[in-house]
């Protein structure tokens, strides 16, 4: 059994968690997530404010995670910390804290890729959300479609060419005068919306696309966002907000589902694992489940707590790397962009 403390500070959540286990049998003993609400006032995350907030919260958040797990630093086998991609100033707080703690208490430190964390999150709740599977990571900063043959053997099938899925939700929400982050607001409004009033074209879904084409798996949401902007300009928003939200969300959900369907078909997978904040969207999960059921494909989605940024997923990914004997050197740094580890050629 291995006990790992996870630390996540890549964006606007200060989070710490203790997980314990071996192989794919890992339990979350504690998970503390402190969200920085202050960014709502600015309509987006302000990097310096995020860094400063992490700095004041990190020590109490880690202490609380250890307390809730009824454990101490002496019981830890390793500290896993997100070291990219993300806001560098925010990441540095977690990385420096982890390195200081590790050095002082002689605990190994392991740097974890934030998106690999999202890939592991669902496995903490569903024993079957393990490789092989098709993975769709949909967050505020990234949109990645991966074939996961094994942990650490990832084929990048497709990615967004412009906005991330969560970013599209946030930008459309702003256009409609909704608060940040916009995803949950759009989802709520879309439920009351008329699905036929606004039919936006589905991006990157040519029916004659072939598996070798560049756009077969890739995604793009900026055109959809522009179409929404034009629709919003031409109407009285108060009478159309829910209908536009519905039209936008339907286009996005159908596009993501078709790309995932292409991936499971081409790679012969029977499982789909979702991750990232947009995986909180229940309409998306329900639509994808129904669409893929006839292909005997099961769709696994994390609970909202594990879908959004959290340190349990970082500890879980860290545990995998720890078991393989990996350790990060003391000069571990933080990176705004960082290639996903374990990528193999298609
Ligand atoms: O993974 P995450 O918590 O942070 C990043 O690493 O980016 O994702 C945040 C994104 C935001 O863009 C937010 O609007 C979106 O997830 N989101 C949702 C929903 N809940 C959060 N998008 C659609 N529907 C939701 N219910
Ligand atoms: Zn994230």
PDB file of N, CA and C and ligand atoms in Angstrom, residues 8 10-11 114-115 118 139-142 276-277 307-310 313, ligand 2:
ATOM      1  N   UNK A   8      -2.626  20.443  -5.775  1.00  0.00           N
ATOM      2  CA  UNK A   8      -3.017  21.009  -7.077  1.00  0.00           C
ATOM      3  C   UNK A   8      -3.247  22.514  -6.923  1.00  0.00           C
ATOM      4  N   UNK A  10      -2.957  24.611 -10.122  1.00  0.00           N
ATOM      5  CA  UNK A  10      -2.646  25.085 -11.482  1.00  0.00           C
ATOM      6  C   UNK A  10      -3.502  26.246 -11.941  1.00  0.00           C
ATOM      7  N   UNK A  11      -4.671  26.436 -11.313  1.00  0.00           N
ATOM      8  CA  UNK A  11      -5.546  27.512 -11.771  1.00  0.00           C
ATOM      9  C   UNK A  11      -6.136  28.248 -10.569  1.00  0.00           C
ATOM     10  N   UNK A 114      -1.122  17.978 -15.281  1.00  0.00           N
ATOM     11  CA  UNK A 114      -2.505  18.242 -14.879  1.00  0.00           C
ATOM     12  C   UNK A 114      -3.531  17.414 -15.676  1.00  0.00           C
ATOM     13  N   UNK A 115      -3.330  17.295 -16.992  1.00  0.00           N
ATOM     14  CA  UNK A 115      -4.321  16.575 -17.801  1.00  0.00           C
ATOM     15  C   UNK A 115      -4.235  15.059 -17.576  1.00  0.00           C
ATOM     16  N   UNK A 118      -6.511  14.491 -14.756  1.00  0.00           N
ATOM     17  CA  UNK A 118      -7.925  14.397 -15.167  1.00  0.00           C
ATOM     18  C   UNK A 118      -8.246  13.006 -15.737  1.00  0.00           C
ATOM     19  N   UNK A 139     -11.866  20.494 -20.493  1.00  0.00           N
ATOM     20  CA  UNK A 139     -11.753  21.420 -19.368  1.00  0.00           C
ATOM     21  C   UNK A 139     -11.787  22.844 -19.892  1.00  0.00           C
ATOM     22  N   UNK A 140     -11.454  23.796 -19.003  1.00  0.00           N
ATOM     23  CA  UNK A 140     -11.482  25.192 -19.401  1.00  0.00           C
ATOM     24  C   UNK A 140     -10.320  25.554 -20.321  1.00  0.00           C
ATOM     25  N   UNK A 141      -9.245  24.802 -20.238  1.00  0.00           N
ATOM     26  CA  UNK A 141      -8.065  25.137 -21.016  1.00  0.00           C
ATOM     27  C   UNK A 141      -7.704  24.125 -22.094  1.00  0.00           C
ATOM     28  N   UNK A 142      -8.276  22.920 -22.018  1.00  0.00           N
ATOM     29  CA  UNK A 142      -7.870  21.852 -22.947  1.00  0.00           C
ATOM     30  C   UNK A 142      -9.058  21.031 -23.421  1.00  0.00           C
ATOM     31  N   UNK A 276     -12.416  16.343 -16.687  1.00  0.00           N
ATOM     32  CA  UNK A 276     -12.395  17.794 -16.839  1.00  0.00           C
ATOM     33  C   UNK A 276     -13.739  18.399 -16.457  1.00  0.00           C
ATOM     34  N   UNK A 277     -13.727  19.703 -16.195  1.00  0.00           N
ATOM     35  CA  UNK A 277     -14.911  20.387 -15.673  1.00  0.00           C
ATOM     36  C   UNK A 277     -16.159  20.231 -16.527  1.00  0.00           C
ATOM     37  N   UNK A 307     -14.483  15.778 -11.275  1.00  0.00           N
ATOM     38  CA  UNK A 307     -14.391  16.242 -12.664  1.00  0.00           C
ATOM     39  C   UNK A 307     -13.631  17.564 -12.718  1.00  0.00           C
ATOM     40  N   UNK A 308     -13.954  18.460 -11.800  1.00  0.00           N
ATOM     41  CA  UNK A 308     -13.274  19.758 -11.763  1.00  0.00           C
ATOM     42  C   UNK A 308     -11.881  19.581 -11.159  1.00  0.00           C
ATOM     43  N   UNK A 309     -11.118  20.666 -11.120  1.00  0.00           N
ATOM     44  CA  UNK A 309      -9.740  20.567 -10.621  1.00  0.00           C
ATOM     45  C   UNK A 309      -9.713  20.140  -9.161  1.00  0.00           C
ATOM     46  N   UNK A 310      -8.931  19.125  -8.873  1.00  0.00           N
ATOM     47  CA  UNK A 310      -8.844  18.596  -7.507  1.00  0.00           C
ATOM     48  C   UNK A 310      -7.514  17.864  -7.341  1.00  0.00           C
ATOM     49  N   UNK A 313      -7.035  13.534  -7.962  1.00  0.00           N
ATOM     50  CA  UNK A 313      -6.627  12.985  -9.271  1.00  0.00           C
ATOM     51  C   UNK A 313      -5.117  13.117  -9.466  1.00  0.00           C
TER      52      UNK A 313
HETATM   53 ZN1  LIG B   2      -8.301  20.991 -15.042  1.00  0.00          ZN
END
